[in-house]
Short mmCIF file of C-alpha atoms in Angstrom, two decimals:
data_model
loop_
_atom_site.label_atom_id
_atom_site.label_comp_id
_atom_site.label_asym_id
_atom_site.label_seq_id
_atom_site.Cartn_x
_atom_site.Cartn_y
_atom_site.Cartn_z
CA MET A 1300 61.13 71.00 32.25
CA SER A 1301 57.89 72.57 33.38
CA THR A 1302 55.84 74.84 31.14
CA ALA A 1303 56.46 78.51 31.66
CA ILE A 1304 53.74 80.23 33.57
CA PRO A 1305 52.59 83.73 32.48
CA THR A 1306 52.88 86.56 34.93
CA ASN A 1307 49.70 88.45 34.00
CA PRO A 1308 46.91 87.39 36.39
CA ALA A 1309 44.32 88.34 33.80
CA THR A 1310 45.67 85.75 31.42
CA LEU A 1311 44.51 82.13 31.52
CA ILE A 1312 47.16 79.76 30.23
CA SER A 1313 45.92 77.19 27.73
CA HIS A 1314 44.52 73.91 28.85
CA ASP A 1315 47.23 72.00 27.07
CA ASP A 1316 49.84 74.00 28.97
CA VAL A 1317 48.14 73.20 32.26
CA ARG A 1318 47.93 69.49 31.39
CA GLN A 1319 51.59 69.28 30.35
CA HIS A 1320 52.65 71.18 33.45
CA ALA A 1321 50.66 68.69 35.63
CA LEU A 1322 52.28 65.70 33.91
CA ALA A 1323 55.78 67.17 34.27
CA VAL A 1324 55.20 67.84 38.00
CA LEU A 1325 53.76 64.34 38.55
CA ASP A 1326 56.78 62.79 36.85
CA ARG A 1327 59.15 64.65 39.15
CA LEU A 1328 57.10 63.49 42.13
CA GLY A 1329 57.51 59.89 41.10
CA VAL A 1330 54.15 59.43 39.32
CA PRO A 1331 54.45 58.50 35.64
CA ASN A 1332 51.46 59.42 33.43
CA PRO A 1333 48.56 58.00 35.44
CA PHE A 1334 45.79 58.50 32.86
CA THR A 1335 44.08 55.65 31.13
CA ASP A 1336 41.48 55.38 28.37
CA GLY A 1337 38.02 54.53 29.62
CA GLY A 1338 38.65 55.42 33.27
CA GLU A 1339 35.57 56.16 35.30
CA LEU A 1340 37.15 59.07 37.21
CA VAL A 1341 37.63 62.41 35.43
CA SER A 1342 40.51 64.64 36.54
CA ARG A 1343 39.95 68.31 35.80
CA SER A 1344 41.76 71.53 36.53
CA PRO A 1345 39.54 74.43 37.66
CA ILE A 1346 42.08 76.79 36.11
CA THR A 1347 40.67 76.07 32.64
CA GLY A 1348 37.82 73.68 33.50
CA GLY A 1349 39.29 71.18 31.01
CA GLU A 1350 39.85 67.49 31.42
CA LEU A 1351 43.36 66.47 32.41
CA GLY A 1352 42.72 62.82 31.95
CA ARG A 1353 40.85 59.76 33.30
CA LEU A 1354 41.74 57.32 36.01
CA ARG A 1355 40.32 53.95 36.99
CA ALA A 1356 38.39 53.66 40.24
CA HIS A 1357 38.99 50.91 42.74
CA THR A 1358 36.22 48.38 43.05
CA PRO A 1359 34.81 47.49 46.48
CA ALA A 1360 36.56 44.11 46.19
CA GLU A 1361 39.84 45.90 45.64
CA VAL A 1362 39.25 48.10 48.62
CA THR A 1363 38.72 44.95 50.77
CA ASP A 1364 42.04 43.59 49.57
CA ILE A 1365 43.81 46.90 50.24
CA VAL A 1366 42.44 46.91 53.81
CA SER A 1367 43.66 43.32 54.25
CA ARG A 1368 47.15 44.43 53.28
CA ALA A 1369 46.89 47.44 55.55
CA GLN A 1370 45.86 45.15 58.42
CA ALA A 1371 48.87 42.91 57.84
CA ALA A 1372 51.16 45.98 57.79
CA PHE A 1373 49.60 47.20 61.06
CA GLU A 1374 50.36 43.93 62.77
CA GLN A 1375 54.03 44.36 61.90
CA TRP A 1376 54.16 48.12 62.58
CA ARG A 1377 52.48 48.14 66.00
CA VAL A 1378 55.41 46.29 67.63
CA VAL A 1379 57.99 48.72 66.21
CA PRO A 1380 59.10 51.16 68.96
CA ALA A 1381 57.46 54.54 68.52
CA PRO A 1382 60.74 56.47 68.22
CA VAL A 1383 61.70 54.15 65.38
CA ARG A 1384 58.24 54.69 63.75
CA GLY A 1385 59.14 58.43 63.86
CA LYS A 1386 61.91 57.77 61.35
CA LEU A 1387 59.33 57.13 58.68
CA VAL A 1388 57.58 60.46 59.32
CA ARG A 1389 60.92 62.24 59.35
CA GLU A 1390 61.70 60.75 55.93
CA LEU A 1391 58.34 61.91 54.65
CA GLY A 1392 58.99 65.41 55.95
CA GLU A 1393 62.32 65.53 54.16
CA LEU A 1394 60.77 64.41 50.88
CA LEU A 1395 58.09 67.09 51.27
CA ARG A 1396 60.83 69.72 51.69
CA GLN A 1397 62.58 68.44 48.62
CA HIS A 1398 59.41 68.45 46.52
CA LYS A 1399 57.60 71.40 48.11
CA ASP A 1400 57.47 73.52 44.94
CA ASP A 1401 56.20 70.69 42.73
CA LEU A 1402 53.56 69.49 45.16
CA GLY A 1403 52.42 73.04 45.80
CA ALA A 1404 52.07 73.60 42.07
CA LEU A 1405 50.02 70.44 41.75
CA VAL A 1406 47.71 71.69 44.50
CA SER A 1407 47.19 74.90 42.52
CA ILE A 1408 46.57 72.99 39.28
CA GLU A 1409 44.06 70.62 40.77
CA ALA A 1410 42.36 72.61 43.56
CA GLY A 1411 42.72 76.13 42.08
CA LYS A 1412 44.59 77.59 45.05
CA ILE A 1413 46.95 80.52 44.37
CA SER A 1414 50.62 79.61 44.47
CA SER A 1415 51.31 80.92 47.96
CA GLU A 1416 48.39 78.91 49.37
CA GLY A 1417 49.41 75.80 47.56
CA LEU A 1418 52.97 76.10 48.93
CA GLY A 1419 51.49 76.98 52.39
CA GLU A 1420 49.56 73.76 52.37
CA VAL A 1421 52.70 71.72 51.73
CA GLN A 1422 54.46 73.66 54.46
CA GLU A 1423 51.64 72.61 56.80
CA MET A 1424 52.42 69.01 55.88
CA ILE A 1425 56.07 69.56 56.71
CA ASP A 1426 55.11 71.10 60.03
CA ILE A 1427 52.91 68.18 61.06
CA CYS A 1428 55.71 65.77 60.16
CA ASP A 1429 57.99 67.71 62.49
CA LEU A 1430 55.36 67.51 65.21
CA GLY A 1431 54.91 63.79 64.58
CA VAL A 1432 58.64 63.06 64.91
CA GLY A 1433 58.73 64.76 68.28
CA LEU A 1434 55.53 63.06 69.36
CA SER A 1435 57.08 59.65 68.61
CA ARG A 1436 59.06 60.06 71.82
CA GLN A 1437 56.24 61.51 73.90
CA LEU A 1438 53.28 59.13 73.69
CA PHE A 1439 52.78 59.44 77.42
CA GLY A 1440 50.54 57.44 79.67
CA GLN A 1441 50.19 58.19 83.35
CA THR A 1442 50.43 56.67 86.78
CA ILE A 1443 47.27 56.95 88.91
CA ALA A 1444 46.94 56.86 92.67
CA THR A 1445 45.33 53.64 93.92
CA GLU A 1446 43.53 52.98 97.20
CA ARG A 1447 44.99 49.44 97.44
CA PRO A 1448 48.35 49.04 99.25
CA GLY A 1449 51.05 47.31 97.26
CA HIS A 1450 49.39 48.09 93.94
CA ARG A 1451 50.21 50.37 91.04
CA MET A 1452 47.63 51.67 88.56
CA MET A 1453 48.59 53.21 85.24
CA GLU A 1454 47.27 54.01 81.76
CA GLN A 1455 48.99 53.06 78.52
CA TRP A 1456 48.22 54.00 74.93
CA HIS A 1457 48.49 51.31 72.25
CA PRO A 1458 48.21 51.42 68.44
CA LEU A 1459 44.62 51.36 67.26
CA GLY A 1460 44.60 49.66 63.86
CA VAL A 1461 43.83 50.56 60.26
CA ILE A 1462 42.89 54.27 59.90
CA GLY A 1463 40.60 55.21 57.03
CA VAL A 1464 41.01 58.82 55.83
CA ILE A 1465 38.44 60.55 53.56
CA SER A 1466 39.44 64.05 52.56
CA ALA A 1467 37.91 66.95 50.69
CA PHE A 1468 39.13 68.90 47.64
CA ASN A 1469 39.82 72.17 49.38
CA PHE A 1470 42.78 70.91 51.42
CA PRO A 1471 43.75 68.02 49.18
CA VAL A 1472 47.07 67.18 50.90
CA ALA A 1473 47.26 68.83 54.32
CA VAL A 1474 44.33 66.96 55.94
CA TRP A 1475 45.76 63.63 54.82
CA SER A 1476 49.08 64.56 56.38
CA TRP A 1477 47.45 65.64 59.66
CA ASN A 1478 46.02 62.16 59.97
CA THR A 1479 48.84 60.16 58.47
CA ALA A 1480 51.79 61.69 60.29
CA LEU A 1481 50.10 61.10 63.69
CA ALA A 1482 48.68 57.68 62.80
CA LEU A 1483 52.02 56.35 61.67
CA VAL A 1484 53.91 57.39 64.80
CA CYS A 1485 51.04 55.99 66.86
CA GLY A 1486 51.64 52.58 65.22
CA ASP A 1487 48.71 52.50 62.81
CA SER A 1488 48.40 51.86 59.08
CA VAL A 1489 46.48 54.25 56.78
CA VAL A 1490 44.12 53.83 53.84
CA TRP A 1491 43.27 57.15 52.18
CA LYS A 1492 40.39 58.03 49.86
CA PRO A 1493 41.04 61.50 48.42
CA SER A 1494 38.27 63.63 46.89
CA GLU A 1495 37.27 62.63 43.37
CA LYS A 1496 38.11 66.29 42.47
CA THR A 1497 41.77 66.07 43.59
CA LEU A 1498 43.01 62.62 42.54
CA LEU A 1499 46.45 63.64 41.29
CA THR A 1500 47.62 65.13 44.55
CA GLY A 1501 46.57 61.84 46.17
CA LEU A 1502 48.78 59.90 43.76
CA ALA A 1503 51.66 62.27 44.43
CA CYS A 1504 51.44 61.95 48.17
CA GLN A 1505 51.22 58.16 47.90
CA ALA A 1506 54.39 58.11 45.86
CA LEU A 1507 56.20 60.20 48.46
CA VAL A 1508 55.06 58.12 51.45
CA THR A 1509 55.92 54.92 49.63
CA GLU A 1510 59.43 56.16 49.10
CA ALA A 1511 59.66 57.32 52.76
CA ALA A 1512 58.59 53.85 53.91
CA ARG A 1513 61.24 52.26 51.69
CA ARG A 1514 63.95 54.55 53.15
CA ALA A 1515 62.77 53.93 56.74
CA GLY A 1516 62.47 50.15 56.31
CA ALA A 1517 58.73 50.27 57.12
CA PRO A 1518 56.19 47.79 55.70
CA ALA A 1519 55.36 48.60 52.09
CA ASP A 1520 51.62 48.65 52.73
CA ILE A 1521 51.70 50.93 55.78
CA SER A 1522 49.99 53.74 53.81
CA GLN A 1523 47.76 53.11 50.82
CA LEU A 1524 45.47 54.93 48.44
CA VAL A 1525 42.03 54.10 47.07
CA LEU A 1526 40.39 56.08 44.26
CA GLY A 1527 36.74 56.21 43.54
CA GLY A 1528 33.31 57.53 44.32
CA VAL A 1529 30.50 56.54 46.61
CA ALA A 1530 30.94 52.75 46.23
CA THR A 1531 34.66 52.98 47.02
CA GLY A 1532 34.01 55.16 50.06
CA GLU A 1533 31.28 52.86 51.38
CA ALA A 1534 33.56 49.83 51.08
CA LEU A 1535 36.17 51.65 53.21
CA VAL A 1536 33.62 52.97 55.72
CA ASP A 1537 31.88 49.61 56.17
CA ASP A 1538 34.96 47.43 56.60
CA PRO A 1539 35.07 46.33 60.29
CA ARG A 1540 38.83 46.15 60.21
CA VAL A 1541 39.07 49.93 59.75
CA ALA A 1542 39.25 50.96 63.39
CA LEU A 1543 38.81 54.74 62.80
CA ILE A 1544 37.26 56.68 59.94
CA SER A 1545 38.54 60.29 59.82
CA ALA A 1546 36.24 62.05 57.34
CA THR A 1547 36.44 65.65 56.22
CA GLY A 1548 33.70 67.21 54.09
CA SER A 1549 30.15 68.45 54.22
CA THR A 1550 27.69 67.91 57.01
CA ARG A 1551 25.62 65.98 54.51
CA MET A 1552 28.54 63.58 54.04
CA GLY A 1553 28.95 63.22 57.78
CA ARG A 1554 25.33 62.29 58.16
CA ALA A 1555 25.82 59.51 55.66
CA VAL A 1556 29.10 58.19 57.11
CA ALA A 1557 28.44 58.43 60.85
CA PRO A 1558 25.61 55.88 61.17
CA ARG A 1559 27.42 53.35 59.03
CA VAL A 1560 30.49 53.47 61.24
CA ALA A 1561 28.50 53.65 64.44
CA GLY A 1562 26.47 50.63 63.34
CA ARG A 1563 29.65 48.48 63.45
CA PHE A 1564 30.95 50.24 66.60
CA GLY A 1565 33.90 51.80 64.81
CA ARG A 1566 35.43 55.10 65.77
CA LEU A 1567 34.71 58.43 64.03
CA LEU A 1568 36.65 61.65 63.63
CA LEU A 1569 34.51 64.15 61.73
CA GLU A 1570 35.53 67.53 60.38
CA LEU A 1571 32.46 68.91 58.66
CA GLY A 1572 30.90 72.26 57.77
CA GLY A 1573 31.60 75.73 59.05
CA ASN A 1574 29.68 79.03 59.07
CA ASN A 1575 32.31 81.22 60.60
CA ALA A 1576 31.74 84.72 61.93
CA ALA A 1577 33.82 87.76 62.94
CA ILE A 1578 32.38 90.19 65.48
CA VAL A 1579 33.69 93.69 64.90
CA THR A 1580 33.33 95.95 67.95
CA PRO A 1581 33.52 99.81 68.23
CA SER A 1582 37.08 99.58 69.63
CA ALA A 1583 38.36 97.43 66.79
CA ASP A 1584 41.54 98.44 64.88
CA LEU A 1585 39.85 98.80 61.47
CA ASP A 1586 43.06 98.70 59.47
CA LEU A 1587 43.91 95.31 61.00
CA THR A 1588 40.26 94.20 60.83
CA VAL A 1589 39.87 94.79 57.13
CA ARG A 1590 43.04 92.87 56.32
CA GLY A 1591 41.88 89.99 58.47
CA ILE A 1592 38.42 89.92 56.94
CA VAL A 1593 39.52 90.11 53.31
CA PHE A 1594 41.90 87.16 53.60
CA SER A 1595 39.50 85.04 55.62
CA ALA A 1596 36.54 85.70 53.32
CA ALA A 1597 38.17 85.88 49.84
CA GLY A 1598 41.19 83.59 50.33
CA THR A 1599 40.89 80.21 48.56
CA ALA A 1600 37.92 81.76 46.79
CA GLY A 1601 35.88 81.24 49.94
CA GLN A 1602 36.34 77.47 49.76
CA ARG A 1603 37.91 76.81 53.16
CA CYS A 1604 35.87 75.19 55.93
CA THR A 1605 37.20 78.07 58.04
CA SER A 1606 36.39 80.78 55.49
CA LEU A 1607 34.76 83.86 56.98
CA ARG A 1608 31.09 83.91 55.96
CA ARG A 1609 29.49 86.37 58.40
CA VAL A 1610 30.63 89.74 59.74
CA ILE A 1611 28.71 90.95 62.78
CA ALA A 1612 29.59 94.64 63.04
CA HIS A 1613 28.51 97.16 65.68
CA SER A 1614 26.00 99.58 64.22
CA SER A 1615 28.26 102.57 65.03
CA ILE A 1616 31.05 101.39 62.72
CA ALA A 1617 29.23 99.17 60.21
CA ASP A 1618 29.04 101.80 57.43
CA GLU A 1619 32.71 102.72 57.65
CA LEU A 1620 33.70 99.03 57.73
CA LEU A 1621 31.53 98.26 54.68
CA GLU A 1622 33.07 101.13 52.72
CA ARG A 1623 36.59 99.92 53.53
CA LEU A 1624 35.70 96.36 52.61
CA LYS A 1625 34.07 97.47 49.36
CA ASN A 1626 37.23 99.39 48.32
CA ALA A 1627 39.49 96.37 49.22
CA TYR A 1628 37.30 93.92 47.31
CA ALA A 1629 37.35 96.16 44.21
CA THR A 1630 41.16 95.74 43.91
CA LEU A 1631 41.43 91.97 44.37
CA PRO A 1632 43.38 90.45 41.43
CA ILE A 1633 41.32 87.51 40.05
CA GLY A 1634 42.80 84.98 37.65
CA SER A 1635 44.93 81.91 37.12
CA PRO A 1636 46.26 80.69 40.45
CA LEU A 1637 49.58 79.92 38.79
CA ALA A 1638 50.07 83.54 37.72
CA ALA A 1639 52.13 85.94 39.84
CA GLY A 1640 49.98 88.54 41.60
CA THR A 1641 46.69 86.59 41.69
CA LEU A 1642 44.87 86.66 45.04
CA VAL A 1643 41.60 84.94 44.03
CA GLY A 1644 41.60 81.85 41.88
CA PRO A 1645 38.70 79.85 40.48
CA LEU A 1646 35.84 78.01 42.10
CA ILE A 1647 36.34 74.29 41.93
CA ASP A 1648 33.58 73.55 39.40
CA ALA A 1649 30.19 74.40 37.90
CA ALA A 1650 28.26 73.13 40.94
CA SER A 1651 30.16 75.54 43.19
CA PHE A 1652 29.39 78.43 40.85
CA GLU A 1653 25.71 77.48 40.80
CA GLY A 1654 25.69 77.43 44.62
CA PHE A 1655 27.29 80.89 44.61
CA ARG A 1656 24.69 82.28 42.21
CA LYS A 1657 21.70 80.77 43.99
CA ALA A 1658 22.86 81.92 47.43
CA LEU A 1659 23.18 85.48 46.17
CA GLN A 1660 19.72 85.30 44.68
CA ALA A 1661 18.30 83.97 47.98
CA ALA A 1662 20.09 86.64 50.00
CA GLN A 1663 18.67 89.44 47.84
CA ALA A 1664 15.22 87.90 48.01
CA ASP A 1665 15.54 88.08 51.82
CA GLY A 1666 16.16 91.79 51.61
CA GLY A 1667 19.94 91.72 51.32
CA GLU A 1668 21.79 94.54 49.62
CA LEU A 1669 24.60 93.46 47.30
CA ILE A 1670 27.45 95.90 48.16
CA VAL A 1671 30.12 94.60 45.76
CA GLY A 1672 30.88 91.60 43.58
CA GLY A 1673 28.80 88.63 42.59
CA GLU A 1674 29.66 88.61 38.90
CA ARG A 1675 31.30 85.82 36.96
CA VAL A 1676 34.65 87.10 35.73
CA PRO A 1677 35.83 86.22 32.21
CA VAL A 1678 39.48 85.18 32.41
CA GLY A 1679 41.40 84.37 29.29
CA GLU A 1680 40.44 82.67 26.10
CA GLY A 1681 40.75 79.19 24.78
CA GLU A 1682 39.33 75.75 24.94
CA ASP A 1683 37.07 74.72 27.80
CA THR A 1684 37.05 78.18 29.41
CA ASP A 1685 33.28 78.01 29.62
CA GLN A 1686 33.92 75.41 32.37
CA ALA A 1687 36.32 77.63 34.32
CA PHE A 1688 34.47 79.52 37.02
CA TYR A 1689 36.07 82.75 38.31
CA VAL A 1690 33.88 85.16 40.32
CA GLN A 1691 34.18 88.49 41.96
CA PRO A 1692 33.91 87.88 45.78
CA ALA A 1693 30.64 89.32 47.06
CA ILE A 1694 29.60 91.32 50.10
CA VAL A 1695 25.90 91.41 51.01
CA LYS A 1696 24.48 93.55 53.80
CA MET A 1697 21.69 91.61 55.41
CA PRO A 1698 18.69 92.83 57.44
CA GLY A 1699 19.02 89.80 59.72
CA GLN A 1700 20.32 86.27 60.03
CA THR A 1701 18.05 84.57 57.51
CA ALA A 1702 18.05 80.98 56.42
CA ILE A 1703 20.56 81.54 53.62
CA VAL A 1704 22.93 83.26 56.06
CA LYS A 1705 22.70 80.28 58.38
CA ALA A 1706 23.54 77.91 55.49
CA GLU A 1707 27.13 77.14 54.47
CA THR A 1708 27.77 78.11 50.89
CA PHE A 1709 31.20 77.07 49.79
CA SER A 1710 32.09 80.19 47.83
CA PRO A 1711 33.26 83.77 48.46
CA ILE A 1712 30.08 85.41 49.85
CA LEU A 1713 30.40 87.56 52.94
CA TYR A 1714 27.18 88.49 54.79
CA VAL A 1715 27.27 91.59 56.96
CA LEU A 1716 24.97 91.98 59.93
CA THR A 1717 24.79 94.63 62.63
CA TYR A 1718 24.37 94.53 66.40
CA ASP A 1719 23.91 96.96 69.31
CA THR A 1720 25.06 95.00 72.39
CA PHE A 1721 27.89 92.57 72.71
CA ASP A 1722 25.58 89.86 74.10
CA GLU A 1723 23.49 90.24 70.97
CA ALA A 1724 26.56 89.79 68.78
CA VAL A 1725 27.59 86.62 70.56
CA ALA A 1726 24.07 85.27 70.24
CA LEU A 1727 24.10 85.89 66.48
CA GLN A 1728 27.56 84.27 66.23
CA ASN A 1729 26.31 81.11 67.93
CA ASP A 1730 22.92 80.98 66.18
CA VAL A 1731 23.94 78.62 63.39
CA ALA A 1732 24.12 74.83 63.22
CA GLN A 1733 27.87 74.74 62.60
CA GLY A 1734 30.53 75.38 65.25
CA LEU A 1735 33.95 75.39 63.63
CA SER A 1736 35.75 78.75 63.88
CA SER A 1737 35.03 82.24 65.09
CA SER A 1738 36.70 85.52 65.87
CA VAL A 1739 36.29 88.92 67.44
CA PHE A 1740 38.06 92.18 66.64
CA THR A 1741 38.25 94.28 69.74
CA LEU A 1742 40.68 96.27 71.94
CA ASN A 1743 38.30 95.79 74.93
CA VAL A 1744 39.74 93.14 77.25
CA ARG A 1745 36.33 92.43 78.75
CA GLU A 1746 34.83 91.67 75.33
CA ALA A 1747 37.77 89.53 74.35
CA GLU A 1748 37.67 87.47 77.53
CA GLN A 1749 33.89 87.06 77.37
CA PHE A 1750 34.16 85.87 73.79
CA LEU A 1751 36.70 83.17 74.91
CA SER A 1752 34.69 82.17 77.98
CA ALA A 1753 32.11 79.41 78.45
CA THR A 1754 29.33 81.98 77.67
CA GLY A 1755 31.07 83.26 74.51
CA SER A 1756 31.81 81.54 71.22
CA ASP A 1757 30.49 77.97 71.03
CA CYS A 1758 33.01 77.02 68.35
CA GLY A 1759 36.03 74.71 68.51
CA ILE A 1760 38.23 77.66 67.48
CA ALA A 1761 37.82 81.15 68.89
CA ASN A 1762 40.28 83.90 67.91
CA VAL A 1763 40.84 87.51 69.01
CA ASN A 1764 42.05 90.12 66.49
CA ILE A 1765 42.68 87.59 63.76
CA GLY A 1766 40.18 86.11 61.36
CA PRO A 1767 38.70 82.58 61.70
CA SER A 1768 40.61 81.25 58.70
CA GLY A 1769 43.92 79.47 59.09
CA ALA A 1770 45.34 77.37 61.92
CA GLU A 1771 48.72 76.25 63.19
CA ILE A 1772 49.43 72.60 63.64
CA GLY A 1773 50.39 73.00 67.32
CA GLY A 1774 46.74 73.40 68.32
CA ALA A 1775 43.97 70.89 67.98
CA PHE A 1776 41.78 71.67 64.95
CA GLY A 1777 38.05 70.97 64.87
CA GLY A 1778 34.60 72.14 65.86
CA GLU A 1779 31.38 71.50 67.68
CA LYS A 1780 27.70 70.95 66.75
CA GLU A 1781 27.26 69.98 63.08
CA THR A 1782 30.99 70.38 62.49
CA GLY A 1783 31.28 66.94 64.01
CA GLY A 1784 33.25 67.30 67.23
CA GLY A 1785 36.54 65.85 65.85
CA ARG A 1786 40.01 67.16 66.63
CA GLU A 1787 43.06 66.74 64.38
CA SER A 1788 46.63 67.99 64.27
CA GLY A 1789 48.28 69.21 67.45
CA SER A 1790 47.68 69.22 71.22
CA ASP A 1791 46.46 65.74 72.28
CA ALA A 1792 44.71 64.92 68.98
CA TRP A 1793 47.05 61.89 68.73
CA LYS A 1794 44.85 60.10 71.26
CA ALA A 1795 42.18 59.56 68.56
CA TYR A 1796 44.61 57.18 66.75
CA MET A 1797 45.34 55.03 69.81
CA ARG A 1798 43.43 52.83 72.26
CA ARG A 1799 43.72 53.38 76.03
CA SER A 1800 44.49 50.56 78.45
CA THR A 1801 44.11 50.99 82.23
CA ASN A 1802 46.40 48.57 84.13
CA THR A 1803 46.67 47.57 87.74
CA VAL A 1804 49.71 45.65 89.02
CA ASN A 1805 49.67 43.90 92.44
CA TYR A 1806 53.20 43.60 93.76
CA SER A 1807 52.09 42.63 97.28
CA THR A 1808 51.26 39.25 98.84
CA GLU A 1809 47.71 40.33 99.64
CA LEU A 1810 44.56 40.67 97.47
CA PRO A 1811 42.63 43.68 98.75
CA LEU A 1812 39.56 44.65 96.74
CA ALA A 1813 38.58 48.15 95.81
CA GLN A 1814 35.83 50.08 97.57
CA GLY A 1815 36.32 47.96 100.72
CA VAL A 1816 34.58 44.94 99.25
CA GLU A 1817 35.20 41.72 101.19
CA PHE A 1818 34.86 38.32 99.47
CA VAL A 1819 35.98 35.33 101.54
#
């Protein structure tokens, strides 16, 4: 039985309770106690900051062996018809439905997400499995008109190979599923390196996909897990048999990974930083706008790549908007993500808190006015709570878009800027290095359409009357500029996991050449 969870969001359950709860959940997910004495990797829960246990990292040599097994599995899997491959993803989706509550709880324990967000992340996994099953019968090529009589030209899509997935702590399971569900139906095998901060969710997902493969009669090594730090990641990134590296994380990480993969002519799918803005116009529905802003900025304690970091408000409504936001922020329940009623859980670790603190200092040094928040919030008592970092989400009114505003700080800081013309607002929105997500709150159709046009937002995601945070799996997810240019999840993102072959068939008795070339 799992440990009872208190209902008071101001109460931090003891570290021993959190650890025992994690072990009970892991056991139900098919993972017996994974901890070992002397392991190099430390598993912690941000709920208390305490150590859950230690795990052993894979060596580079072990990664090489795992890739070898994944390559062998790929060679079997690629000849299985795609609709049959879809059976594996359907089995995974059913297991996720069965274990949704437990996996969602493990996300909360390890990543600090509130319960509804942990469950929502698992639902996103279920949704991508549903999409993948349907996709397994719709991996369409096309027939192309040819200038040569008696010929047919067409395109086909074939399985690509071993897919290496590197994921970040803030979406410890959903991003893996985006890649894995599509890669498996496309005929690929997967090797996954989860964040060192969220190792347990990686073990849980591996247990589920292993069981799904058994039920579907798929190769046992079709999806595998490697645990470790930089050396483990480099071994995966550098292996020439890994056809695609899909890496989610910071822009700094992307700068390290990209040249290594490019140097061996591998493929890259990068989902990197975001510095997302919401333009608020004079016609905006402020009731709707405030709700959208508060979730986008404070949800997940500001630790989403799509979190709202900048509000660009028209000068005529900026003061009213700020007052409404200040009042909303003052009522946000902060505490254990496992407790009922909590809306803001902890930052992931001490480094995140230090980034939060330094960014606020820099903003105020640049002339920013702290409107609300910014304090560390004491939550509960007990062992290791000095390593649990809960903060009051902050709003800072800025005199302009300074260097700190243009930097991505992975914590709940919302910078508020003002504008006078819509063109000025769009220019401010675009004047950052990142290009992930964006939004505008307006009832003016001209402003909405301009924002979505080629001269509007330069981001991969542009929304009207909803915040930049959150996405559905039906649409391709990703961004431009220093966000990396990758696309995952829906639409035609599946093409990243396949190789294209253009074919010409001559069914005539002649041999005409293209472009009128004669060769006798």
